[in-house]
């Protein structure tokens, strides 16, 4: 390309592709759900609760507290792993930019 921009045919093709992407409901749902700040806040809060349960279960050696810690730990990991994956992916994309 010589830097003069898109031809009329290319502009029409690009517009048609953009219209198709805008009308795709599943794509819109995925794009809306990718960045949710409240998920990160919930993960941090659940991590704090998990740490508190760990301390309480360690001090008292109470069976219910141990099970509560185990459940909270599982939920914390399940919530944090996708967030960490997204964070690493964004860092990698930023590093790849010139």
PDB file of C-alpha atoms in Angstrom:
ATOM      1  CA  UNK A   1       0.000   0.000   0.000  1.00  0.00           C
ATOM      2  CA  UNK A   2       1.263   3.465  -0.811  1.00  0.00           C
ATOM      3  CA  UNK A   3      -0.169   5.177   2.273  1.00  0.00           C
ATOM      4  CA  UNK A   4      -3.088   6.781   0.411  1.00  0.00           C
ATOM      5  CA  UNK A   5      -5.694   4.972   2.551  1.00  0.00           C
ATOM      6  CA  UNK A   6      -8.242   2.346   1.733  1.00  0.00           C
ATOM      7  CA  UNK A   7      -9.927   2.110  -1.626  1.00  0.00           C
ATOM      8  CA  UNK A   8     -13.719   2.351  -1.817  1.00  0.00           C
ATOM      9  CA  UNK A   9     -14.021  -1.415  -2.207  1.00  0.00           C
ATOM     10  CA  UNK A  10     -11.762  -2.028   0.803  1.00  0.00           C
ATOM     11  CA  UNK A  11     -13.664   0.539   2.877  1.00  0.00           C
ATOM     12  CA  UNK A  12     -16.997  -1.154   2.054  1.00  0.00           C
ATOM     13  CA  UNK A  13     -15.552  -4.570   2.958  1.00  0.00           C
ATOM     14  CA  UNK A  14     -14.197  -3.205   6.243  1.00  0.00           C
ATOM     15  CA  UNK A  15     -17.549  -1.592   7.050  1.00  0.00           C
ATOM     16  CA  UNK A  16     -19.349  -4.880   6.368  1.00  0.00           C
ATOM     17  CA  UNK A  17     -16.966  -6.747   8.680  1.00  0.00           C
ATOM     18  CA  UNK A  18     -17.419  -4.147  11.417  1.00  0.00           C
ATOM     19  CA  UNK A  19     -21.221  -4.360  11.079  1.00  0.00           C
ATOM     20  CA  UNK A  20     -21.074  -8.155  11.395  1.00  0.00           C
ATOM     21  CA  UNK A  21     -18.913  -7.886  14.507  1.00  0.00           C
ATOM     22  CA  UNK A  22     -21.238  -5.300  16.094  1.00  0.00           C
ATOM     23  CA  UNK A  23     -24.268  -7.533  15.506  1.00  0.00           C
ATOM     24  CA  UNK A  24     -22.637 -10.628  17.070  1.00  0.00           C
ATOM     25  CA  UNK A  25     -24.307 -10.961  20.486  1.00  0.00           C
ATOM     26  CA  UNK A  26     -21.967 -13.631  21.846  1.00  0.00           C
ATOM     27  CA  UNK A  27     -18.912 -11.535  20.969  1.00  0.00           C
ATOM     28  CA  UNK A  28     -20.447  -8.500  22.687  1.00  0.00           C
ATOM     29  CA  UNK A  29     -21.134 -10.571  25.803  1.00  0.00           C
ATOM     30  CA  UNK A  30     -17.551 -11.863  25.879  1.00  0.00           C
ATOM     31  CA  UNK A  31     -16.092  -8.394  25.375  1.00  0.00           C
ATOM     32  CA  UNK A  32     -18.290  -6.906  28.103  1.00  0.00           C
ATOM     33  CA  UNK A  33     -17.372  -9.602  30.609  1.00  0.00           C
ATOM     34  CA  UNK A  34     -13.592  -9.601  30.140  1.00  0.00           C
ATOM     35  CA  UNK A  35     -12.748  -6.691  32.391  1.00  0.00           C
ATOM     36  CA  UNK A  36     -14.686  -6.658  35.617  1.00  0.00           C
ATOM     37  CA  UNK A  37     -13.076  -4.642  38.395  1.00  0.00           C
ATOM     38  CA  UNK A  38     -15.501  -5.993  40.964  1.00  0.00           C
ATOM     39  CA  UNK A  39     -14.175  -9.509  40.327  1.00  0.00           C
ATOM     40  CA  UNK A  40     -10.724  -8.383  41.382  1.00  0.00           C
ATOM     41  CA  UNK A  41     -12.109  -6.678  44.471  1.00  0.00           C
ATOM     42  CA  UNK A  42     -14.097  -9.797  45.345  1.00  0.00           C
ATOM     43  CA  UNK A  43     -10.979 -11.934  44.888  1.00  0.00           C
ATOM     44  CA  UNK A  44      -8.986  -9.661  47.239  1.00  0.00           C
ATOM     45  CA  UNK A  45     -11.756  -9.713  49.848  1.00  0.00           C
ATOM     46  CA  UNK A  46     -12.113 -13.469  49.617  1.00  0.00           C
ATOM     47  CA  UNK A  47      -8.329 -13.752  49.945  1.00  0.00           C
ATOM     48  CA  UNK A  48      -8.453 -11.671  53.133  1.00  0.00           C
ATOM     49  CA  UNK A  49     -11.242 -13.861  54.534  1.00  0.00           C
ATOM     50  CA  UNK A  50      -9.234 -16.945  53.598  1.00  0.00           C
ATOM     51  CA  UNK A  51      -6.167 -15.588  55.395  1.00  0.00           C
ATOM     52  CA  UNK A  52      -8.273 -14.850  58.473  1.00  0.00           C
ATOM     53  CA  UNK A  53      -9.730 -18.349  58.427  1.00  0.00           C
ATOM     54  CA  UNK A  54      -6.238 -19.789  58.065  1.00  0.00           C
ATOM     55  CA  UNK A  55      -5.014 -17.932  61.134  1.00  0.00           C
ATOM     56  CA  UNK A  56      -8.106 -18.827  63.143  1.00  0.00           C
ATOM     57  CA  UNK A  57      -7.941 -22.485  62.119  1.00  0.00           C
ATOM     58  CA  UNK A  58      -4.219 -22.641  62.936  1.00  0.00           C
ATOM     59  CA  UNK A  59      -4.666 -21.142  66.380  1.00  0.00           C
ATOM     60  CA  UNK A  60      -7.779 -23.057  67.463  1.00  0.00           C
ATOM     61  CA  UNK A  61      -7.331 -26.284  65.445  1.00  0.00           C
ATOM     62  CA  UNK A  62     -11.104 -26.339  65.087  1.00  0.00           C
ATOM     63  CA  UNK A  63     -12.515 -28.818  62.550  1.00  0.00           C
ATOM     64  CA  UNK A  64     -15.233 -26.447  61.216  1.00  0.00           C
ATOM     65  CA  UNK A  65     -12.696 -23.646  60.780  1.00  0.00           C
ATOM     66  CA  UNK A  66     -10.360 -25.989  58.917  1.00  0.00           C
ATOM     67  CA  UNK A  67     -13.171 -26.964  56.534  1.00  0.00           C
ATOM     68  CA  UNK A  68     -14.237 -23.339  56.108  1.00  0.00           C
ATOM     69  CA  UNK A  69     -10.641 -22.434  55.262  1.00  0.00           C
ATOM     70  CA  UNK A  70     -10.454 -25.297  52.749  1.00  0.00           C
ATOM     71  CA  UNK A  71     -13.634 -24.128  51.035  1.00  0.00           C
ATOM     72  CA  UNK A  72     -12.606 -20.486  51.021  1.00  0.00           C
ATOM     73  CA  UNK A  73      -9.144 -21.396  49.691  1.00  0.00           C
ATOM     74  CA  UNK A  74     -10.690 -23.368  46.832  1.00  0.00           C
ATOM     75  CA  UNK A  75     -12.982 -20.478  45.907  1.00  0.00           C
ATOM     76  CA  UNK A  76     -10.121 -17.994  46.151  1.00  0.00           C
ATOM     77  CA  UNK A  77      -7.916 -20.004  43.810  1.00  0.00           C
ATOM     78  CA  UNK A  78     -10.790 -20.619  41.385  1.00  0.00           C
ATOM     79  CA  UNK A  79     -11.491 -16.883  41.293  1.00  0.00           C
ATOM     80  CA  UNK A  80      -7.861 -15.723  41.154  1.00  0.00           C
ATOM     81  CA  UNK A  81      -6.502 -18.024  38.437  1.00  0.00           C
ATOM     82  CA  UNK A  82      -8.527 -16.511  35.548  1.00  0.00           C
ATOM     83  CA  UNK A  83      -7.754 -13.002  36.789  1.00  0.00           C
ATOM     84  CA  UNK A  84      -4.043 -13.785  36.897  1.00  0.00           C
ATOM     85  CA  UNK A  85      -4.242 -15.274  33.405  1.00  0.00           C
ATOM     86  CA  UNK A  86      -5.860 -12.109  32.081  1.00  0.00           C
ATOM     87  CA  UNK A  87      -3.281  -9.961  33.867  1.00  0.00           C
ATOM     88  CA  UNK A  88      -0.355 -11.927  32.379  1.00  0.00           C
ATOM     89  CA  UNK A  89      -1.946 -11.800  28.937  1.00  0.00           C
ATOM     90  CA  UNK A  90      -2.317  -8.001  29.121  1.00  0.00           C
ATOM     91  CA  UNK A  91       1.305  -7.643  30.285  1.00  0.00           C
ATOM     92  CA  UNK A  92       2.509  -9.825  27.418  1.00  0.00           C
ATOM     93  CA  UNK A  93       0.498  -7.794  24.916  1.00  0.00           C
ATOM     94  CA  UNK A  94       1.912  -4.532  26.278  1.00  0.00           C
ATOM     95  CA  UNK A  95       5.446  -5.909  26.112  1.00  0.00           C
ATOM     96  CA  UNK A  96       4.918  -7.008  22.499  1.00  0.00           C
ATOM     97  CA  UNK A  97       3.928  -3.501  21.405  1.00  0.00           C
ATOM     98  CA  UNK A  98       6.720  -1.505  19.815  1.00  0.00           C
TER      99      UNK A  98
END
